Structures are given as structure tokens and as C-alpha cells.
Tab-separated table of C-alpha atoms in Angstrom:
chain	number	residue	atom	x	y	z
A	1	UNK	CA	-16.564	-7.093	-14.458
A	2	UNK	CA	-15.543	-9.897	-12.044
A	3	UNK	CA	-14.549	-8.516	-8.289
A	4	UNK	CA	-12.377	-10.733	-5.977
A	5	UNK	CA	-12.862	-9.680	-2.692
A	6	UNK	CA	-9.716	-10.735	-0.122
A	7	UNK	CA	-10.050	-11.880	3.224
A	8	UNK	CA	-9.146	-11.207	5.780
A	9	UNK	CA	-7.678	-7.834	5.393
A	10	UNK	CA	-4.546	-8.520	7.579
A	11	UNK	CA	-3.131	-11.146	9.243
A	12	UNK	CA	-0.935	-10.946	12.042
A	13	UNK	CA	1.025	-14.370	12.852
A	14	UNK	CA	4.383	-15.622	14.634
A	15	UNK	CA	7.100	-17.281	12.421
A	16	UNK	CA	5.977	-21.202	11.951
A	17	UNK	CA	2.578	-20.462	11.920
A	18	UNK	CA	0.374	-20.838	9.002
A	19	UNK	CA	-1.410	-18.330	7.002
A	20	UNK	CA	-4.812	-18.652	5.093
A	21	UNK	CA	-5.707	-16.120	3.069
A	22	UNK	CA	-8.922	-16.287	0.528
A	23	UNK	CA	-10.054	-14.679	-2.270
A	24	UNK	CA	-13.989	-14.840	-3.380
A	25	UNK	CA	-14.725	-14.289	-7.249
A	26	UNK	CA	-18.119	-12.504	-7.844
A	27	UNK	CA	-18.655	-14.795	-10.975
A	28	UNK	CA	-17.417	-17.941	-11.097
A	29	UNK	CA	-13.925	-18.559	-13.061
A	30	UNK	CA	-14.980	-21.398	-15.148
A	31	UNK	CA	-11.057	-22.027	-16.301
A	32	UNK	CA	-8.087	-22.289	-13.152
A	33	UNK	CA	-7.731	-18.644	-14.410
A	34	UNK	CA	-6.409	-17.475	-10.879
A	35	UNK	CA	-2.935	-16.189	-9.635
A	36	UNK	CA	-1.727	-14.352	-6.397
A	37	UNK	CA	1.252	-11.897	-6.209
A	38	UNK	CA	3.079	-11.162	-3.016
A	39	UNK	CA	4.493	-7.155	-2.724
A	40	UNK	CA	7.124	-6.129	-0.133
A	41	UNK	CA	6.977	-2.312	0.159
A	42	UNK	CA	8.360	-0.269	-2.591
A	43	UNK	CA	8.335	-3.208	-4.972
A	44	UNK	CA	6.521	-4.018	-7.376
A	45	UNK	CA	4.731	-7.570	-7.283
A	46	UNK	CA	6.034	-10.718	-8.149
A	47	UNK	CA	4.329	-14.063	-9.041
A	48	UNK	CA	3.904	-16.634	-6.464
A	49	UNK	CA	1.417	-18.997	-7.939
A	50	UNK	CA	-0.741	-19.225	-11.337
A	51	UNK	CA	-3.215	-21.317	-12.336
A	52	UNK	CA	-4.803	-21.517	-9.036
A	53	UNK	CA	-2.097	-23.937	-7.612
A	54	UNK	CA	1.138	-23.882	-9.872
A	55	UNK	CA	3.908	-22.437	-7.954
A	56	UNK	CA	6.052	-20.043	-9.708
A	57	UNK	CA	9.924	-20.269	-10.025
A	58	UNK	CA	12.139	-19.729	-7.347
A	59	UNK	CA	8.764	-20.262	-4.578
A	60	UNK	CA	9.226	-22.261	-1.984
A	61	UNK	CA	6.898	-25.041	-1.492
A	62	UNK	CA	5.557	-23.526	1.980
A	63	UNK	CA	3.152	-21.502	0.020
A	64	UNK	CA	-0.112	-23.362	-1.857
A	65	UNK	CA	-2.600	-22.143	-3.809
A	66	UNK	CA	-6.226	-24.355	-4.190
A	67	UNK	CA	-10.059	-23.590	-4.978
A	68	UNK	CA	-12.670	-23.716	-7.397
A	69	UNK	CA	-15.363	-21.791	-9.090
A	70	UNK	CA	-15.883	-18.545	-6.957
A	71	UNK	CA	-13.794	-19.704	-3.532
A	72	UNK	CA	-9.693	-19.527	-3.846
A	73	UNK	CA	-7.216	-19.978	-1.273
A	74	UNK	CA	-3.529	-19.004	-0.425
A	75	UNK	CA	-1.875	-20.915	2.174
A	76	UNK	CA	1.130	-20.355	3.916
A	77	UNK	CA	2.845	-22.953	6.004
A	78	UNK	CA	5.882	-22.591	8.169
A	79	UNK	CA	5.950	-18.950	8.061
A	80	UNK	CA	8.816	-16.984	7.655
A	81	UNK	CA	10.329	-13.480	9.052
A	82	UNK	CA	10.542	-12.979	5.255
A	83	UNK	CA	7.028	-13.598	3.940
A	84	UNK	CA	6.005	-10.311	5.565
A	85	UNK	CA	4.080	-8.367	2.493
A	86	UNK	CA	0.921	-7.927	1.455
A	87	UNK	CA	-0.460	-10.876	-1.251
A	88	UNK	CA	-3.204	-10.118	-4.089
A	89	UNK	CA	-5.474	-12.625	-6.500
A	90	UNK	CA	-5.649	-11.939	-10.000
A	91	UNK	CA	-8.313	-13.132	-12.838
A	92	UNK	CA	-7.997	-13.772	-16.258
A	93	UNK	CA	-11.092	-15.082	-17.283
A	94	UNK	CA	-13.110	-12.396	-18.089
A	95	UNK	CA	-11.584	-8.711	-19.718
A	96	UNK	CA	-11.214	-6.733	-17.737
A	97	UNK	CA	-8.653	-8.247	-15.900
A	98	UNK	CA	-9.102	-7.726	-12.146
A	99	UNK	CA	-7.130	-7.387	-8.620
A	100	UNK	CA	-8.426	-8.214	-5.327
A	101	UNK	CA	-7.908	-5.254	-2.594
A	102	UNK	CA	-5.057	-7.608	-0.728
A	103	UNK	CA	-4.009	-9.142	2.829
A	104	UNK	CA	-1.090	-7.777	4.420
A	105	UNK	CA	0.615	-10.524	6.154
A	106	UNK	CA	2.321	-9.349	8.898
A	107	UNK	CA	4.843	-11.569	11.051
A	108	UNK	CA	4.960	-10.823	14.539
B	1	UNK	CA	17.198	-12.642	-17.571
B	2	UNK	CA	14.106	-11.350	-19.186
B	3	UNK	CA	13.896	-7.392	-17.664
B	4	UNK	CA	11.240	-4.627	-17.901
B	5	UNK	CA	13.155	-1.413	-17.288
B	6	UNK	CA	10.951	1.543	-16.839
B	7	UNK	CA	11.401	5.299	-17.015
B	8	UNK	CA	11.710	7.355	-14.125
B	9	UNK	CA	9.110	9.306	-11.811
B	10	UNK	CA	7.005	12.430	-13.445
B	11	UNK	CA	5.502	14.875	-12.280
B	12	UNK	CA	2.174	16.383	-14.219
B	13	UNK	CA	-0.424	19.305	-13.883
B	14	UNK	CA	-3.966	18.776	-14.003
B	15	UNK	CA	-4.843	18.274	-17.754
B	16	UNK	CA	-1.489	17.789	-18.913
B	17	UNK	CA	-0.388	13.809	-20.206
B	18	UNK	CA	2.724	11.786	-19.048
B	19	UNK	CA	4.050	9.073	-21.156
B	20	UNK	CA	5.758	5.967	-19.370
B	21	UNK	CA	8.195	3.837	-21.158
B	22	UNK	CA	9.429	0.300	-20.963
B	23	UNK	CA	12.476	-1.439	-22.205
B	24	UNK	CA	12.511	-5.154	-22.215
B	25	UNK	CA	15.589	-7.330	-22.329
B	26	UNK	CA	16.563	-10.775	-22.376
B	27	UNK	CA	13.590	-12.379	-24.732
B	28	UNK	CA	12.390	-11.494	-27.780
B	29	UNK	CA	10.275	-7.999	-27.452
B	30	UNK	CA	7.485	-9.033	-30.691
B	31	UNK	CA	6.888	-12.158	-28.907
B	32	UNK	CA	5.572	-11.530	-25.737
B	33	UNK	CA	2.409	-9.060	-25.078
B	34	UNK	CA	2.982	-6.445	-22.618
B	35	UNK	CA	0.286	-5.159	-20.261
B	36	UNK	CA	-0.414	-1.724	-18.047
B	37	UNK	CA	-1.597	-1.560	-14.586
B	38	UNK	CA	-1.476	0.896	-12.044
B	39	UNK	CA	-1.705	1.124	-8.038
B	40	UNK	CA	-2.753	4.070	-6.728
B	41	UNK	CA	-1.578	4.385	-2.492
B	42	UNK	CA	-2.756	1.418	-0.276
B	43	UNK	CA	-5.166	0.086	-3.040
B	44	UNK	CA	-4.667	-3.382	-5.351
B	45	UNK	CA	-3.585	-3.089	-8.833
B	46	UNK	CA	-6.239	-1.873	-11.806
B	47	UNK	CA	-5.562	-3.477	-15.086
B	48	UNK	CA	-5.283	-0.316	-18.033
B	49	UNK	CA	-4.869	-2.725	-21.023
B	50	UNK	CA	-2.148	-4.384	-23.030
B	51	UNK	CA	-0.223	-3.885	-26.406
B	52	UNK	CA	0.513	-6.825	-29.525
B	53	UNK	CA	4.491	-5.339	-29.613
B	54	UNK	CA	4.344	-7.239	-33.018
B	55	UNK	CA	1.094	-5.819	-34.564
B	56	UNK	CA	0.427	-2.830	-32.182
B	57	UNK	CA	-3.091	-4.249	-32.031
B	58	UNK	CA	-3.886	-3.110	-28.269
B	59	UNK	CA	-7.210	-3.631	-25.795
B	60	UNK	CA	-8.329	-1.133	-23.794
B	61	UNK	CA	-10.132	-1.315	-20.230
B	62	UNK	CA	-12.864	0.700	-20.852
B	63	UNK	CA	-12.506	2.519	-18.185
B	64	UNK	CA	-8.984	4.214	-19.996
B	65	UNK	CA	-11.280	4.631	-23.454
B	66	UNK	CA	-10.036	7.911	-25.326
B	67	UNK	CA	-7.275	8.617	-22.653
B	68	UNK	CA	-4.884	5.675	-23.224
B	69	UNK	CA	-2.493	5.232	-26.001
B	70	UNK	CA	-0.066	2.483	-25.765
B	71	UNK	CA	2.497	2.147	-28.363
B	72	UNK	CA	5.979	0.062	-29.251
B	73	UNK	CA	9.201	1.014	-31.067
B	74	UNK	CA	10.078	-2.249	-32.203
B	75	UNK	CA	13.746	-1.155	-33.115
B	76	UNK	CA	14.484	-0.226	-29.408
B	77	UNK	CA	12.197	-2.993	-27.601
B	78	UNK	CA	10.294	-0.606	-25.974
B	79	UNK	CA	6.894	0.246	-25.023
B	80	UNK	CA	4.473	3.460	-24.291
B	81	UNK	CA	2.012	4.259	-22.532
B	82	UNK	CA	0.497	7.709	-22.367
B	83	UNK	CA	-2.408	9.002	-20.572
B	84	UNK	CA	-3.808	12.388	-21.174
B	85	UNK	CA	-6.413	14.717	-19.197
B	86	UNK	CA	-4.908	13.607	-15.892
B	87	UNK	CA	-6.905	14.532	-12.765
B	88	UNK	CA	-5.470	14.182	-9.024
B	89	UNK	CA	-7.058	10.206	-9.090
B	90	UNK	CA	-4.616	8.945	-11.598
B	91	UNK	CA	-1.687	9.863	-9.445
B	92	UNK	CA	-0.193	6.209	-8.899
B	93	UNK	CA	2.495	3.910	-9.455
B	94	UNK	CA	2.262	2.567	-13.282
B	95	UNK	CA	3.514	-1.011	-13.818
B	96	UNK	CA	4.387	-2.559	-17.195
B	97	UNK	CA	4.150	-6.589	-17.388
B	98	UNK	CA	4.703	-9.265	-19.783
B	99	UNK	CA	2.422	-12.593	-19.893
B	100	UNK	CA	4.668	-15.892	-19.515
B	101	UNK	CA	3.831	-17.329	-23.057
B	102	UNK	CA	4.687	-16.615	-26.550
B	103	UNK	CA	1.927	-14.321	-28.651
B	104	UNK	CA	1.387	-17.711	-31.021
B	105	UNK	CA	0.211	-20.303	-28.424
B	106	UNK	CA	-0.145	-17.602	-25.519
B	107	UNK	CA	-4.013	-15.716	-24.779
B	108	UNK	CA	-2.755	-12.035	-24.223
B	109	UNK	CA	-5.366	-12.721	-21.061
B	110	UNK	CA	-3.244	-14.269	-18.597
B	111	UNK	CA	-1.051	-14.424	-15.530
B	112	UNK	CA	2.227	-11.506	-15.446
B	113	UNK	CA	5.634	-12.463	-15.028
B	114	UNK	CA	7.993	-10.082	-14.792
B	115	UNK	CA	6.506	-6.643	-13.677
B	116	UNK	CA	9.149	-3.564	-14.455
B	117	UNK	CA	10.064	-1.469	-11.384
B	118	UNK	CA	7.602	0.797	-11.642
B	119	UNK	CA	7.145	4.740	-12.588
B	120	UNK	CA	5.586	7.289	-10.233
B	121	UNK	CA	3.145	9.484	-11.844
B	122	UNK	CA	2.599	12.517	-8.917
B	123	UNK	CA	-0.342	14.954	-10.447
B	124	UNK	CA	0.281	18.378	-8.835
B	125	UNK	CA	-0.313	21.679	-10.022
């Protein structure tokens, strides 16, 4: 089973800063198998980028996604009052499919 | 818009099952593989396994092994999924998801877009 590990666990920024979040893969994912999901409370999550980098529909281009082989990133630029929520990797390599534990983002 | 609609919260005993539904709308239902996860409180999601809504072929985390069943109705675009011998850890939220490609060019490992709303499953004697 492949673990992603997130780091750091939160992050606590002012609006225009930028975030960097990462997300270490125990094995390395040998495709761009990769994706993060940002949840708001009581929501479920939604897609924000696949692929390692590809930016899902409807995100804005603030948020970038980049890394290779066990190392992934999540940045944030310009942040926003409303990208307050806690952000998780995903890998499909390798069944089972696997979460990281998250980063709560937290505007101040 | 392509929807997952699930069924509402339950409430279970020790040793009893629940069965979560979820109705899809706005695509074509036998297309599109559906997956399970769950979230227990403050923890990230954990993958249960996924359903071929054409086929019913269905993968398991092994983890779920001989306590999942996941299952369609084709005629009402909906799918199941039922876990027995609940304990206290498998109170959670339970997600449904679909993977963004069609079953005949699409690996049912993959990325999830959309996720339903989610069902509540409390365990409580």
C-alpha cells in the first residue's frame, strides 16, 4: 500500500499570501497518477487538480500542482478569504487507492 | 449536470449492516465506474472499492473483504453499498464518486469527479 504523508499539518496565512503544501509518496508514482481535493466543512471534496498539475474545471489559476516520483506539491498563490479548507493528495497508481491525512489551510 | 445523490443519515447497532445508496444523473449511469470511500471525524478519506455499473464486476480493498457488497440497479441508475458486522470504527461519513472517463478508454483506477453529498453512518447501540 502506498502512504502519502501531508505536510505541514496546518497552515495559517493572511489573504495574498502564498501557500505550499506537500505531499510525500512512500513508493514512487511512476505515472502523474496524483490529484488533491480541497473540503470546506460539511462538504464533501471536490477536485482541484489531477494529474499532478492539470487544473480542474471551474479552478482558478492561483492554485498549481507540480512534482515527481515520491515529492508532490500544491501551491497556492494570492490567497483568498475563500480558500480556507483543508486540501488532500490522492494516488492512483497502485490498488489500493490512497488519501493523505490533509493540511488545513487556514486564512487569517 | 452530472449528480450523485445519496441517501440520507442511518443510524446502526453494533453487528447490524446499513446499506447506502446513490443515484446518478446527468450522464449515462453503465458508463462511468463508481467508487466508495469513507471519512471517519478529522481523518482523510479511505478508499472501500468501486463497482462496473455495466457488468457489476466490483474490486474490493482488502481491508472491506467479506463485509462489503456493492451493487447497481441499472433501471433506476443507482448504486449500493452495504456493509455488515459494523463496530463503533466504521462510524463515518460514506462518499460515492464517479471517475472522469468513460468505462471503454477510462482505468476504473483514477482521479473522482463528482463526489455525492455524503451519508452519515452513526453506530450506536
Amino acid at each position: 500500500e502506498i502512504v502519502l504523508t501531508q505536510s505541514p499539518a496546518t497552515l495559517s496565512l493572511s489573504p495574498g499570501e502564498t501557500a505550499t503544501l506537500s505531499c510525500g509518496a512512500s513508493q514512487s508514482l511512476s505515472r502523474n497518477f496524483l490529484a488533491w481535493y480541497q473540503q470546506k466543512p460539511g462538504l464533501a471534496p471536490r477536485l482541484v487538480i489531477y494529474d499532478v498539475f492539470m487544473r480542474a474545471t471551474g479552478i482558478p489559476d492561483r492554485f498549481s500542482g507540480s512534482g515527481s516520483g515520491t515529492d508532490f506539491t500544491l501551491t497556492i498563490s494570492r490567497l483568498e478569504p475563500e480558500d480556507s479548507a483543508v486540501y488532500y493528495c490522492q494516488q492512483f497508481v497502485n490498488s489500493p487507492l490512497t488519501f493523505g491525512g490533509g493540511t488545513r489551510v487556514e486564512i487569517k | 449536470q452530472v449528480q450523485l445523490v445519496q441517501s440520507g443519515a442511518e443510524v446502526a447497532k453494533p453487528g447490524a449492516s446499513v446499506r447506502v445508496s446513490c443515484k446518478a444523473s446527468g450522464y449515462t449511469f453503465t458508463n462511468y465506474y463508481i467508487h466508495w470511500v469513507r471519512q471517519a471525524p478529522g481523518q482523510g478519506p479511505e478508499w472501500m472499492g468501486w463497482i462496473d455499473p455495466e457488468s457489476a464486476d466490483t474490486n474490493y480493498a482488502q481491508k472491506f473483504h467479506g463485509r462489503v457488497t456493492m451493487s447497481r440497479d441499472k433501471s433506476i441508475s443507482t448504486a449500493y453499498m452495504e456493509l455488515s458486522s459494523l463496530t463503533s470504527d466504521d462510524a463515518a461519513v460514506y462518499y460515492c464518486l464517479r471517475v472522469p472517463c468513460n468505462i471503454n478508454v477510462c482505468s476504473p483506477q483514477n482521479w473522482f469527479d463528482p463526489w455525492g453529498q455524503g451519508t452519515l453512518v452513526t453506530v450506536s447501540s
